[in-house]
PDB file of C-alpha atoms in Angstrom:
ATOM      1  CA  UNK S   1     -21.782  29.872 194.345  1.00  0.00           C
ATOM      2  CA  UNK S   2     -19.156  28.219 192.144  1.00  0.00           C
ATOM      3  CA  UNK S   3     -20.233  26.185 189.136  1.00  0.00           C
ATOM      4  CA  UNK S   4     -16.722  25.381 187.938  1.00  0.00           C
ATOM      5  CA  UNK S   5     -16.368  21.932 186.368  1.00  0.00           C
ATOM      6  CA  UNK S   6     -13.296  20.473 184.647  1.00  0.00           C
ATOM      7  CA  UNK S   7     -13.718  19.651 180.955  1.00  0.00           C
ATOM      8  CA  UNK S   8     -11.811  17.057 178.915  1.00  0.00           C
ATOM      9  CA  UNK S   9     -10.873  17.288 175.226  1.00  0.00           C
ATOM     10  CA  UNK S  10     -10.478  14.319 172.839  1.00  0.00           C
ATOM     11  CA  UNK S  11      -7.052  13.010 171.856  1.00  0.00           C
ATOM     12  CA  UNK S  12      -7.564  11.388 168.456  1.00  0.00           C
ATOM     13  CA  UNK S  13      -5.686   8.417 167.047  1.00  0.00           C
ATOM     14  CA  UNK S  14      -3.217   9.402 164.333  1.00  0.00           C
ATOM     15  CA  UNK S  15      -5.051   7.147 161.876  1.00  0.00           C
ATOM     16  CA  UNK S  16      -8.478   5.511 161.831  1.00  0.00           C
ATOM     17  CA  UNK S  17      -9.129   2.653 159.399  1.00  0.00           C
ATOM     18  CA  UNK S  18     -12.610   2.214 157.855  1.00  0.00           C
ATOM     19  CA  UNK S  19     -12.944  -1.085 159.759  1.00  0.00           C
ATOM     20  CA  UNK S  20     -11.798   0.434 163.065  1.00  0.00           C
ATOM     21  CA  UNK S  21     -12.752  -1.274 166.321  1.00  0.00           C
ATOM     22  CA  UNK S  22     -12.666   0.431 169.688  1.00  0.00           C
ATOM     23  CA  UNK S  23     -10.284  -2.001 171.407  1.00  0.00           C
ATOM     24  CA  UNK S  24      -8.906  -0.386 174.559  1.00  0.00           C
ATOM     25  CA  UNK S  25      -9.323   3.114 173.145  1.00  0.00           C
ATOM     26  CA  UNK S  26     -11.767   5.410 174.889  1.00  0.00           C
ATOM     27  CA  UNK S  27     -14.271   6.082 172.107  1.00  0.00           C
ATOM     28  CA  UNK S  28     -15.265   5.296 168.544  1.00  0.00           C
ATOM     29  CA  UNK S  29     -17.103   7.985 166.584  1.00  0.00           C
ATOM     30  CA  UNK S  30     -19.134   6.664 163.657  1.00  0.00           C
ATOM     31  CA  UNK S  31     -17.815   3.593 161.867  1.00  0.00           C
ATOM     32  CA  UNK S  32     -19.356   0.184 161.169  1.00  0.00           C
ATOM     33  CA  UNK S  33     -18.289  -1.584 164.380  1.00  0.00           C
ATOM     34  CA  UNK S  34     -21.363  -1.918 166.585  1.00  0.00           C
ATOM     35  CA  UNK S  35     -21.216  -3.283 170.127  1.00  0.00           C
ATOM     36  CA  UNK S  36     -24.377  -4.894 171.480  1.00  0.00           C
ATOM     37  CA  UNK S  37     -25.369  -6.998 174.469  1.00  0.00           C
ATOM     38  CA  UNK S  38     -25.528 -10.796 174.041  1.00  0.00           C
ATOM     39  CA  UNK S  39     -28.598 -11.865 172.016  1.00  0.00           C
ATOM     40  CA  UNK S  40     -29.604  -8.224 171.496  1.00  0.00           C
ATOM     41  CA  UNK S  41     -31.233  -7.197 168.216  1.00  0.00           C
ATOM     42  CA  UNK S  42     -29.803  -4.420 166.075  1.00  0.00           C
ATOM     43  CA  UNK S  43     -31.372  -1.053 167.106  1.00  0.00           C
ATOM     44  CA  UNK S  44     -34.138   0.169 164.802  1.00  0.00           C
ATOM     45  CA  UNK S  45     -35.469   3.680 164.115  1.00  0.00           C
ATOM     46  CA  UNK S  46     -38.871   4.161 165.730  1.00  0.00           C
ATOM     47  CA  UNK S  47     -39.929   6.492 162.909  1.00  0.00           C
ATOM     48  CA  UNK S  48     -38.897   4.738 159.675  1.00  0.00           C
ATOM     49  CA  UNK S  49     -38.076   1.215 161.025  1.00  0.00           C
ATOM     50  CA  UNK S  50     -34.649   1.177 159.365  1.00  0.00           C
ATOM     51  CA  UNK S  51     -31.422   0.181 161.170  1.00  0.00           C
ATOM     52  CA  UNK S  52     -29.800   2.858 163.287  1.00  0.00           C
ATOM     53  CA  UNK S  53     -26.062   3.464 163.052  1.00  0.00           C
ATOM     54  CA  UNK S  54     -23.586   4.276 165.833  1.00  0.00           C
ATOM     55  CA  UNK S  55     -22.550   7.874 166.296  1.00  0.00           C
ATOM     56  CA  UNK S  56     -20.806   7.622 169.670  1.00  0.00           C
ATOM     57  CA  UNK S  57     -19.610   4.499 171.485  1.00  0.00           C
ATOM     58  CA  UNK S  58     -17.706   5.512 174.598  1.00  0.00           C
ATOM     59  CA  UNK S  59     -15.927   2.706 176.434  1.00  0.00           C
ATOM     60  CA  UNK S  60     -16.485   3.642 180.071  1.00  0.00           C
ATOM     61  CA  UNK S  61     -14.658   0.479 181.183  1.00  0.00           C
ATOM     62  CA  UNK S  62     -11.462   1.548 179.429  1.00  0.00           C
ATOM     63  CA  UNK S  63      -8.690   3.017 181.608  1.00  0.00           C
ATOM     64  CA  UNK S  64      -8.232   5.517 178.760  1.00  0.00           C
ATOM     65  CA  UNK S  65     -11.536   7.130 179.797  1.00  0.00           C
ATOM     66  CA  UNK S  66     -10.989   9.676 182.611  1.00  0.00           C
ATOM     67  CA  UNK S  67     -11.801   8.478 186.110  1.00  0.00           C
ATOM     68  CA  UNK S  68     -13.691  11.741 186.696  1.00  0.00           C
ATOM     69  CA  UNK S  69     -16.190  10.564 184.077  1.00  0.00           C
ATOM     70  CA  UNK S  70     -16.255   6.875 184.979  1.00  0.00           C
ATOM     71  CA  UNK S  71     -17.252   7.475 188.609  1.00  0.00           C
ATOM     72  CA  UNK S  72     -20.396   9.312 187.501  1.00  0.00           C
ATOM     73  CA  UNK S  73     -21.901   6.251 185.794  1.00  0.00           C
ATOM     74  CA  UNK S  74     -23.457   3.369 187.743  1.00  0.00           C
ATOM     75  CA  UNK S  75     -22.045  -0.178 187.917  1.00  0.00           C
ATOM     76  CA  UNK S  76     -19.168   0.246 185.465  1.00  0.00           C
ATOM     77  CA  UNK S  77     -17.536  -3.083 184.590  1.00  0.00           C
ATOM     78  CA  UNK S  78     -13.755  -3.282 185.117  1.00  0.00           C
ATOM     79  CA  UNK S  79     -11.427  -3.597 182.109  1.00  0.00           C
ATOM     80  CA  UNK S  80     -10.433  -7.018 180.816  1.00  0.00           C
ATOM     81  CA  UNK S  81     -13.883  -8.620 181.159  1.00  0.00           C
ATOM     82  CA  UNK S  82     -15.924 -10.323 178.426  1.00  0.00           C
ATOM     83  CA  UNK S  83     -18.328  -7.377 178.542  1.00  0.00           C
ATOM     84  CA  UNK S  84     -17.611  -3.650 178.671  1.00  0.00           C
ATOM     85  CA  UNK S  85     -19.775  -0.779 179.896  1.00  0.00           C
ATOM     86  CA  UNK S  86     -20.399   1.733 177.118  1.00  0.00           C
ATOM     87  CA  UNK S  87     -22.276   4.968 176.673  1.00  0.00           C
ATOM     88  CA  UNK S  88     -23.788   4.691 173.198  1.00  0.00           C
ATOM     89  CA  UNK S  89     -25.735   6.943 170.874  1.00  0.00           C
ATOM     90  CA  UNK S  90     -27.273   5.395 167.754  1.00  0.00           C
ATOM     91  CA  UNK S  91     -28.954   7.669 165.198  1.00  0.00           C
ATOM     92  CA  UNK S  92     -31.078   7.325 162.083  1.00  0.00           C
ATOM     93  CA  UNK S  93     -29.351   7.805 158.741  1.00  0.00           C
ATOM     94  CA  UNK S  94     -32.199   7.794 156.220  1.00  0.00           C
ATOM     95  CA  UNK S  95     -31.022  10.172 153.524  1.00  0.00           C
ATOM     96  CA  UNK S  96     -30.019  13.380 155.300  1.00  0.00           C
ATOM     97  CA  UNK S  97     -31.077  12.258 158.784  1.00  0.00           C
ATOM     98  CA  UNK S  98     -34.614  13.636 158.390  1.00  0.00           C
ATOM     99  CA  UNK S  99     -35.961  11.328 161.106  1.00  0.00           C
ATOM    100  CA  UNK S 100     -33.471  12.663 163.626  1.00  0.00           C
ATOM    101  CA  UNK S 101     -34.033  16.322 162.780  1.00  0.00           C
ATOM    102  CA  UNK S 102     -37.822  16.018 162.794  1.00  0.00           C
ATOM    103  CA  UNK S 103     -37.898  14.094 166.057  1.00  0.00           C
ATOM    104  CA  UNK S 104     -35.663  16.406 168.032  1.00  0.00           C
ATOM    105  CA  UNK S 105     -37.281  19.580 166.745  1.00  0.00           C
ATOM    106  CA  UNK S 106     -40.832  18.519 167.584  1.00  0.00           C
ATOM    107  CA  UNK S 107     -41.011  15.459 169.844  1.00  0.00           C
ATOM    108  CA  UNK S 108     -38.465  13.053 171.273  1.00  0.00           C
ATOM    109  CA  UNK S 109     -41.167  10.382 171.618  1.00  0.00           C
ATOM    110  CA  UNK S 110     -40.599   9.233 168.025  1.00  0.00           C
ATOM    111  CA  UNK S 111     -37.382   7.462 169.101  1.00  0.00           C
ATOM    112  CA  UNK S 112     -35.266   8.106 166.010  1.00  0.00           C
ATOM    113  CA  UNK S 113     -32.186   7.466 168.113  1.00  0.00           C
ATOM    114  CA  UNK S 114     -31.102   5.336 171.059  1.00  0.00           C
ATOM    115  CA  UNK S 115     -29.105   6.857 173.907  1.00  0.00           C
ATOM    116  CA  UNK S 116     -28.081   4.453 176.632  1.00  0.00           C
ATOM    117  CA  UNK S 117     -25.572   3.010 179.085  1.00  0.00           C
ATOM    118  CA  UNK S 118     -25.172  -0.719 178.411  1.00  0.00           C
ATOM    119  CA  UNK S 119     -22.923  -3.688 179.129  1.00  0.00           C
ATOM    120  CA  UNK S 120     -21.977  -4.975 175.676  1.00  0.00           C
ATOM    121  CA  UNK S 121     -19.790  -7.614 174.058  1.00  0.00           C
ATOM    122  CA  UNK S 122     -16.256  -6.525 173.190  1.00  0.00           C
ATOM    123  CA  UNK S 123     -16.610  -8.115 169.742  1.00  0.00           C
ATOM    124  CA  UNK S 124     -18.632  -5.999 167.277  1.00  0.00           C
ATOM    125  CA  UNK S 125     -21.828  -7.404 165.788  1.00  0.00           C
ATOM    126  CA  UNK S 126     -22.153  -8.273 162.106  1.00  0.00           C
ATOM    127  CA  UNK S 127     -24.047  -5.765 159.986  1.00  0.00           C
ATOM    128  CA  UNK S 128     -27.700  -6.726 159.317  1.00  0.00           C
ATOM    129  CA  UNK S 129     -28.614  -7.227 155.664  1.00  0.00           C
ATOM    130  CA  UNK S 130     -32.133  -7.234 154.284  1.00  0.00           C
ATOM    131  CA  UNK S 131     -32.652  -8.828 150.879  1.00  0.00           C
ATOM    132  CA  UNK S 132     -33.110  -6.244 148.147  1.00  0.00           C
ATOM    133  CA  UNK S 133     -32.449  -3.234 150.378  1.00  0.00           C
ATOM    134  CA  UNK S 134     -29.222  -1.315 151.020  1.00  0.00           C
ATOM    135  CA  UNK S 135     -27.433  -1.767 154.317  1.00  0.00           C
ATOM    136  CA  UNK S 136     -27.050   0.923 156.986  1.00  0.00           C
ATOM    137  CA  UNK S 137     -25.478   4.226 155.929  1.00  0.00           C
ATOM    138  CA  UNK S 138     -22.544   4.228 158.318  1.00  0.00           C
ATOM    139  CA  UNK S 139     -20.813   7.442 159.314  1.00  0.00           C
ATOM    140  CA  UNK S 140     -17.090   8.188 158.828  1.00  0.00           C
ATOM    141  CA  UNK S 141     -15.107   6.547 161.675  1.00  0.00           C
ATOM    142  CA  UNK S 142     -12.709   8.254 164.040  1.00  0.00           C
ATOM    143  CA  UNK S 143     -11.009   6.871 167.137  1.00  0.00           C
ATOM    144  CA  UNK S 144     -10.482   8.819 170.342  1.00  0.00           C
ATOM    145  CA  UNK S 145      -7.534   7.262 172.164  1.00  0.00           C
ATOM    146  CA  UNK S 146      -7.938   9.178 175.411  1.00  0.00           C
ATOM    147  CA  UNK S 147      -8.886  12.603 176.815  1.00  0.00           C
ATOM    148  CA  UNK S 148      -6.765  15.573 177.849  1.00  0.00           C
ATOM    149  CA  UNK S 149      -7.770  17.713 180.843  1.00  0.00           C
ATOM    150  CA  UNK S 150      -9.106  21.072 179.712  1.00  0.00           C
ATOM    151  CA  UNK S 151     -10.015  24.230 181.552  1.00  0.00           C
ATOM    152  CA  UNK S 152     -12.508  24.587 184.374  1.00  0.00           C
ATOM    153  CA  UNK S 153     -15.761  25.858 182.909  1.00  0.00           C
ATOM    154  CA  UNK S 154     -18.607  27.823 184.441  1.00  0.00           C
ATOM    155  CA  UNK S 155     -22.245  27.901 183.371  1.00  0.00           C
ATOM    156  CA  UNK S 156     -22.952  29.318 179.947  1.00  0.00           C
ATOM    157  CA  UNK S 157     -24.132  32.921 180.054  1.00  0.00           C
ATOM    158  CA  UNK S 158     -27.656  31.868 178.995  1.00  0.00           C
ATOM    159  CA  UNK S 159     -27.997  30.068 182.357  1.00  0.00           C
ATOM    160  CA  UNK S 160     -26.344  32.628 184.625  1.00  0.00           C
ATOM    161  CA  UNK S 161     -29.457  34.264 186.009  1.00  0.00           C
ATOM    162  CA  UNK S 162     -28.131  34.618 189.572  1.00  0.00           C
ATOM    163  CA  UNK S 163     -24.407  34.853 188.866  1.00  0.00           C
ATOM    164  CA  UNK S 164     -22.423  38.025 189.379  1.00  0.00           C
ATOM    165  CA  UNK S 165     -19.070  37.020 187.912  1.00  0.00           C
ATOM    166  CA  UNK S 166     -16.741  39.536 186.313  1.00  0.00           C
ATOM    167  CA  UNK S 167     -16.215  39.665 182.556  1.00  0.00           C
ATOM    168  CA  UNK S 168     -12.631  38.528 183.104  1.00  0.00           C
ATOM    169  CA  UNK S 169     -13.760  35.485 185.104  1.00  0.00           C
ATOM    170  CA  UNK S 170     -16.292  34.486 182.453  1.00  0.00           C
ATOM    171  CA  UNK S 171     -13.787  34.923 179.630  1.00  0.00           C
ATOM    172  CA  UNK S 172     -11.395  32.589 181.453  1.00  0.00           C
ATOM    173  CA  UNK S 173     -14.019  29.927 182.220  1.00  0.00           C
ATOM    174  CA  UNK S 174     -16.480  30.248 179.333  1.00  0.00           C
ATOM    175  CA  UNK S 175     -17.711  26.821 178.106  1.00  0.00           C
ATOM    176  CA  UNK S 176     -15.844  25.647 175.014  1.00  0.00           C
ATOM    177  CA  UNK S 177     -17.702  24.570 171.856  1.00  0.00           C
ATOM    178  CA  UNK S 178     -17.224  21.250 170.083  1.00  0.00           C
ATOM    179  CA  UNK S 179     -16.730  17.694 171.285  1.00  0.00           C
ATOM    180  CA  UNK S 180     -15.821  17.402 174.958  1.00  0.00           C
ATOM    181  CA  UNK S 181     -16.496  15.500 178.155  1.00  0.00           C
ATOM    182  CA  UNK S 182     -17.938  17.103 181.323  1.00  0.00           C
ATOM    183  CA  UNK S 183     -17.416  20.855 181.822  1.00  0.00           C
ATOM    184  CA  UNK S 184     -20.546  22.814 180.859  1.00  0.00           C
ATOM    185  CA  UNK S 185     -22.475  22.843 177.595  1.00  0.00           C
ATOM    186  CA  UNK S 186     -22.840  25.778 175.236  1.00  0.00           C
ATOM    187  CA  UNK S 187     -26.445  27.013 175.285  1.00  0.00           C
ATOM    188  CA  UNK S 188     -28.709  29.080 173.081  1.00  0.00           C
ATOM    189  CA  UNK S 189     -31.918  30.905 173.903  1.00  0.00           C
ATOM    190  CA  UNK S 190     -33.986  27.782 173.138  1.00  0.00           C
ATOM    191  CA  UNK S 191     -33.641  24.079 173.787  1.00  0.00           C
ATOM    192  CA  UNK S 192     -35.552  20.853 173.281  1.00  0.00           C
ATOM    193  CA  UNK S 193     -35.313  17.664 175.321  1.00  0.00           C
ATOM    194  CA  UNK S 194     -37.455  15.212 177.246  1.00  0.00           C
ATOM    195  CA  UNK S 195     -39.023  16.900 180.266  1.00  0.00           C
ATOM    196  CA  UNK S 196     -38.410  15.432 183.684  1.00  0.00           C
ATOM    197  CA  UNK S 197     -36.948  12.129 184.834  1.00  0.00           C
ATOM    198  CA  UNK S 198     -39.052   8.998 184.109  1.00  0.00           C
ATOM    199  CA  UNK S 199     -38.097   7.240 187.360  1.00  0.00           C
ATOM    200  CA  UNK S 200     -40.959   6.791 189.889  1.00  0.00           C
ATOM    201  CA  UNK S 201     -40.813   9.390 192.630  1.00  0.00           C
ATOM    202  CA  UNK S 202     -38.367  11.622 190.764  1.00  0.00           C
ATOM    203  CA  UNK S 203     -38.474  15.329 191.522  1.00  0.00           C
ATOM    204  CA  UNK S 204     -40.785  17.254 189.212  1.00  0.00           C
ATOM    205  CA  UNK S 205     -37.829  19.483 188.304  1.00  0.00           C
ATOM    206  CA  UNK S 206     -34.828  17.135 188.512  1.00  0.00           C
ATOM    207  CA  UNK S 207     -31.255  18.366 188.518  1.00  0.00           C
ATOM    208  CA  UNK S 208     -29.344  17.535 185.337  1.00  0.00           C
ATOM    209  CA  UNK S 209     -25.571  17.260 184.913  1.00  0.00           C
ATOM    210  CA  UNK S 210     -23.726  18.176 181.701  1.00  0.00           C
ATOM    211  CA  UNK S 211     -22.118  14.847 180.864  1.00  0.00           C
ATOM    212  CA  UNK S 212     -20.971  14.998 177.250  1.00  0.00           C
ATOM    213  CA  UNK S 213     -21.082  17.631 174.495  1.00  0.00           C
ATOM    214  CA  UNK S 214     -21.275  16.478 170.881  1.00  0.00           C
ATOM    215  CA  UNK S 215     -21.130  19.845 169.147  1.00  0.00           C
ATOM    216  CA  UNK S 216     -23.117  22.299 167.072  1.00  0.00           C
ATOM    217  CA  UNK S 217     -23.603  23.462 163.514  1.00  0.00           C
ATOM    218  CA  UNK S 218     -21.069  26.283 163.842  1.00  0.00           C
ATOM    219  CA  UNK S 219     -18.289  23.907 164.905  1.00  0.00           C
ATOM    220  CA  UNK S 220     -17.817  22.694 161.319  1.00  0.00           C
ATOM    221  CA  UNK S 221     -17.806  25.927 159.280  1.00  0.00           C
ATOM    222  CA  UNK S 222     -14.052  25.892 158.601  1.00  0.00           C
ATOM    223  CA  UNK S 223     -13.877  22.280 157.427  1.00  0.00           C
ATOM    224  CA  UNK S 224     -13.119  21.326 153.835  1.00  0.00           C
ATOM    225  CA  UNK S 225     -16.183  20.030 151.982  1.00  0.00           C
ATOM    226  CA  UNK S 226     -14.627  16.622 151.347  1.00  0.00           C
ATOM    227  CA  UNK S 227     -13.523  16.270 154.989  1.00  0.00           C
ATOM    228  CA  UNK S 228     -16.467  14.348 156.405  1.00  0.00           C
ATOM    229  CA  UNK S 229     -17.133  14.226 160.133  1.00  0.00           C
ATOM    230  CA  UNK S 230     -19.724  11.937 161.710  1.00  0.00           C
ATOM    231  CA  UNK S 231     -20.572  14.548 164.327  1.00  0.00           C
ATOM    232  CA  UNK S 232     -22.024  16.828 161.651  1.00  0.00           C
ATOM    233  CA  UNK S 233     -25.130  14.640 161.477  1.00  0.00           C
ATOM    234  CA  UNK S 234     -26.103  16.022 164.904  1.00  0.00           C
ATOM    235  CA  UNK S 235     -25.444  19.661 164.053  1.00  0.00           C
ATOM    236  CA  UNK S 236     -28.525  20.520 161.992  1.00  0.00           C
ATOM    237  CA  UNK S 237     -30.251  22.698 164.587  1.00  0.00           C
ATOM    238  CA  UNK S 238     -27.768  23.712 167.261  1.00  0.00           C
ATOM    239  CA  UNK S 239     -25.428  22.430 169.937  1.00  0.00           C
ATOM    240  CA  UNK S 240     -26.204  18.852 170.972  1.00  0.00           C
ATOM    241  CA  UNK S 241     -25.239  17.435 174.348  1.00  0.00           C
ATOM    242  CA  UNK S 242     -26.013  14.583 176.731  1.00  0.00           C
ATOM    243  CA  UNK S 243     -27.302  15.277 180.232  1.00  0.00           C
ATOM    244  CA  UNK S 244     -27.477  12.929 183.215  1.00  0.00           C
ATOM    245  CA  UNK S 245     -30.057  12.945 185.996  1.00  0.00           C
ATOM    246  CA  UNK S 246     -28.117  13.599 189.205  1.00  0.00           C
ATOM    247  CA  UNK S 247     -30.617  11.681 191.351  1.00  0.00           C
ATOM    248  CA  UNK S 248     -30.843   8.710 188.944  1.00  0.00           C
ATOM    249  CA  UNK S 249     -27.459   8.509 187.166  1.00  0.00           C
ATOM    250  CA  UNK S 250     -28.602   5.748 184.803  1.00  0.00           C
ATOM    251  CA  UNK S 251     -31.069   8.208 183.209  1.00  0.00           C
ATOM    252  CA  UNK S 252     -29.688  10.190 180.274  1.00  0.00           C
ATOM    253  CA  UNK S 253     -31.322  12.643 177.912  1.00  0.00           C
ATOM    254  CA  UNK S 254     -30.309  14.090 174.562  1.00  0.00           C
ATOM    255  CA  UNK S 255     -30.660  17.867 174.384  1.00  0.00           C
ATOM    256  CA  UNK S 256     -30.220  20.413 171.613  1.00  0.00           C
ATOM    257  CA  UNK S 257     -29.944  24.134 172.241  1.00  0.00           C
ATOM    258  CA  UNK S 258     -29.677  26.948 169.730  1.00  0.00           C
ATOM    259  CA  UNK S 259     -31.068  30.179 168.308  1.00  0.00           C
ATOM    260  CA  UNK S 260     -33.625  28.756 165.839  1.00  0.00           C
TER     261      UNK S 260
END
């Protein structure tokens, strides 16, 4: 049985301003531009009740986002409309992201992040300010203009219980680390995520698709200390990725896998 799936690698903008907006680009990492639905309140951390900040805002409506990805999400709005369909991940930034780390390591029910597919306004929302308290601790921004086709990837070796591929085949199709779209995620011996699909009548052991890989703690070892990257806030325990329920494609889950 073949598990080969094409991966896509980010093509970054040559320059990203601190006030960057997504425009017709494919994705905004970090930054202070937040896209919400009309009349929607700013997302709040379920653990500490402070404002969440955007980590990933992927414009699924943009033609710069690969069609192979867009067709997997339900009811994607076409480009040029007042609203755009986005895949968004908001995370807590209290100090060193303690809420996020604690929640994912022990229980995802504490809701220290928001992962969703939503139809949002193309104009970013103003930052909420509470009298006498500092505003949200936004992450360094970076724009992804589009995505370049990568290699076809097979399942990570931690999942290949019934595979009998050669070492040469696996070396050619081994899942790549770091930020990418589709393909297959890098796994460790352990993982934590919500169990099952919450939809009524869903299979007790639903099939999940690797949709988007954010990265892991070992992806940033060679970076200069002053070279900040928003993705590092997710890398405290292991490789973090987003999975999609195959039966109910509007259901996503955030998963972390590592050797802890």
